[in-house]
XYZ file of C-alpha atoms in Angstrom:
149
model
C -1.898 15.303 16.300
C -5.558 15.278 17.072
C -7.684 17.067 19.707
C -9.341 14.869 22.214
C -11.222 11.996 20.493
C -14.076 9.851 21.800
C -13.541 6.041 21.916
C -15.255 5.562 18.583
C -13.243 8.372 17.037
C -10.075 6.938 18.376
C -10.891 3.463 16.850
C -11.888 5.037 13.547
C -8.799 7.150 13.311
C -6.502 4.220 14.167
C -8.268 2.019 11.531
C -7.942 4.924 9.008
C -4.112 5.086 9.557
C -3.848 1.355 9.060
C -6.171 1.052 6.098
C -4.371 3.911 4.319
C -1.080 2.017 4.603
C 0.504 4.835 6.755
C 0.993 2.460 9.639
C 1.027 -1.254 10.104
C 0.052 -0.982 13.772
C -1.504 1.809 15.795
C -1.464 1.461 19.532
C -3.538 3.607 21.704
C -2.993 3.874 25.497
C -6.140 4.202 27.455
C -4.289 4.726 30.755
C -5.610 2.744 33.731
C -8.184 1.217 31.392
C -5.544 -0.490 29.230
C -4.888 -0.090 25.589
C -5.985 -1.065 22.061
C -4.117 -2.030 18.934
C -5.409 -1.463 15.403
C -3.957 -3.493 12.542
C -5.089 -5.245 9.361
C -6.318 -8.159 11.510
C -8.762 -5.887 13.373
C -8.930 -4.073 16.728
C -7.605 -5.717 19.836
C -8.151 -4.463 23.440
C -6.230 -5.335 26.606
C -7.296 -4.296 30.051
C -4.811 -3.764 32.806
C -4.733 -5.775 36.081
C -4.979 -3.943 39.358
C -1.431 -3.461 40.829
C 0.015 -1.113 43.379
C 1.274 2.071 41.586
C 4.616 3.180 42.821
C 5.566 5.590 39.950
C 4.146 6.287 36.465
C 7.403 7.604 35.145
C 8.373 5.765 31.977
C 5.226 3.660 31.778
C 4.327 4.865 28.245
C 7.864 4.383 27.013
C 7.939 0.945 28.542
C 4.595 0.026 26.816
C 6.118 1.055 23.393
C 9.250 -0.990 24.173
C 7.029 -4.007 24.927
C 5.127 -3.448 21.636
C 8.372 -3.216 19.605
C 9.676 -6.351 21.320
C 6.511 -8.227 20.348
C 6.732 -7.065 16.796
C 10.391 -7.931 16.465
C 9.665 -11.417 17.904
C 6.917 -12.016 15.318
C 4.039 -12.128 17.845
C 0.433 -12.082 16.686
C -1.278 -8.786 17.239
C -3.075 -9.685 20.481
C 0.231 -10.897 21.970
C 2.018 -7.740 20.775
C -0.484 -5.779 22.677
C -0.350 -7.956 25.731
C 3.501 -7.534 25.876
C 3.192 -3.731 25.558
C 0.631 -3.493 28.295
C 2.550 -5.876 30.538
C 5.727 -3.761 30.169
C 3.828 -0.534 30.965
C 2.111 -1.962 34.007
C 5.305 -3.644 35.312
C 6.960 -0.248 35.106
C 4.344 1.450 37.340
C 5.219 -1.273 39.931
C 8.756 0.089 40.152
C 9.948 2.893 42.498
C 10.916 6.329 41.060
C 12.509 6.277 37.617
C 13.233 2.417 37.591
C 11.695 0.669 34.704
C 10.011 -2.738 34.321
C 11.836 -5.725 35.665
C 11.510 -9.148 34.077
C 10.078 -10.447 37.360
C 7.287 -7.797 37.303
C 6.658 -8.312 33.595
C 6.078 -12.095 34.195
C 3.839 -11.254 37.317
C 1.666 -8.944 35.132
C 1.498 -11.482 32.283
C 0.280 -14.138 34.812
C -2.364 -11.757 36.079
C -3.535 -10.910 32.573
C -3.607 -14.573 31.480
C -5.821 -15.415 34.407
C -8.498 -12.950 33.287
C -11.333 -13.820 30.865
C -12.131 -10.652 29.047
C -15.079 -9.803 26.930
C -15.736 -6.438 25.403
C -19.305 -5.245 24.684
C -20.354 -1.757 23.737
C -22.820 -0.262 26.225
C -24.131 3.176 27.003
C -23.870 3.226 30.736
C -21.887 5.047 33.457
C -18.855 3.410 35.163
C -19.929 0.813 37.750
C -18.556 -2.368 39.335
C -20.612 -5.403 40.019
C -19.499 -8.790 41.503
C -21.890 -11.831 40.896
C -21.878 -15.092 42.858
C -19.371 -16.753 40.475
C -16.633 -14.155 41.329
C -17.019 -12.315 38.029
C -16.256 -8.644 38.221
C -18.117 -6.639 35.638
C -16.684 -3.119 34.991
C -18.412 -0.576 32.840
C -16.124 2.244 31.848
C -16.956 4.916 29.153
C -19.389 2.611 27.433
C -17.135 -0.483 27.352
C -18.099 -3.474 29.436
C -15.167 -5.598 30.674
C -15.814 -8.942 32.330
C -13.031 -10.364 34.452
C -12.937 -13.719 36.216
C -11.559 -13.149 39.644
């Protein structure tokens, strides 16, 4: 285990594990901000769509299950990560200790596929800006996410 790491430190540590051959994939949950996956192909980020949170119980385990599903199905890294995030988000849409349903996983995948996402490093505080084209710009911890709404 590691103490709290900054975003850059998380990325570097994940890449180090992959480059050393200790892991083929390293997934890091960023909570409400999404997750990233490190592998030999590079770093892939996936943000989470906004949904109504009913319970967070099992969300992390569901994300791992989705990642494993994607790996076992031979998905490309970006799709592996999308499946993991979709399963985690679908679980928080369920009451109590219920886990992700196929219906909710599909809903989340539709939400994620409708987003156009760009990641640009910035050194600004969190903010949200809508422009005339319906683009939501979100700046969180130095990362700039652009989502088409």
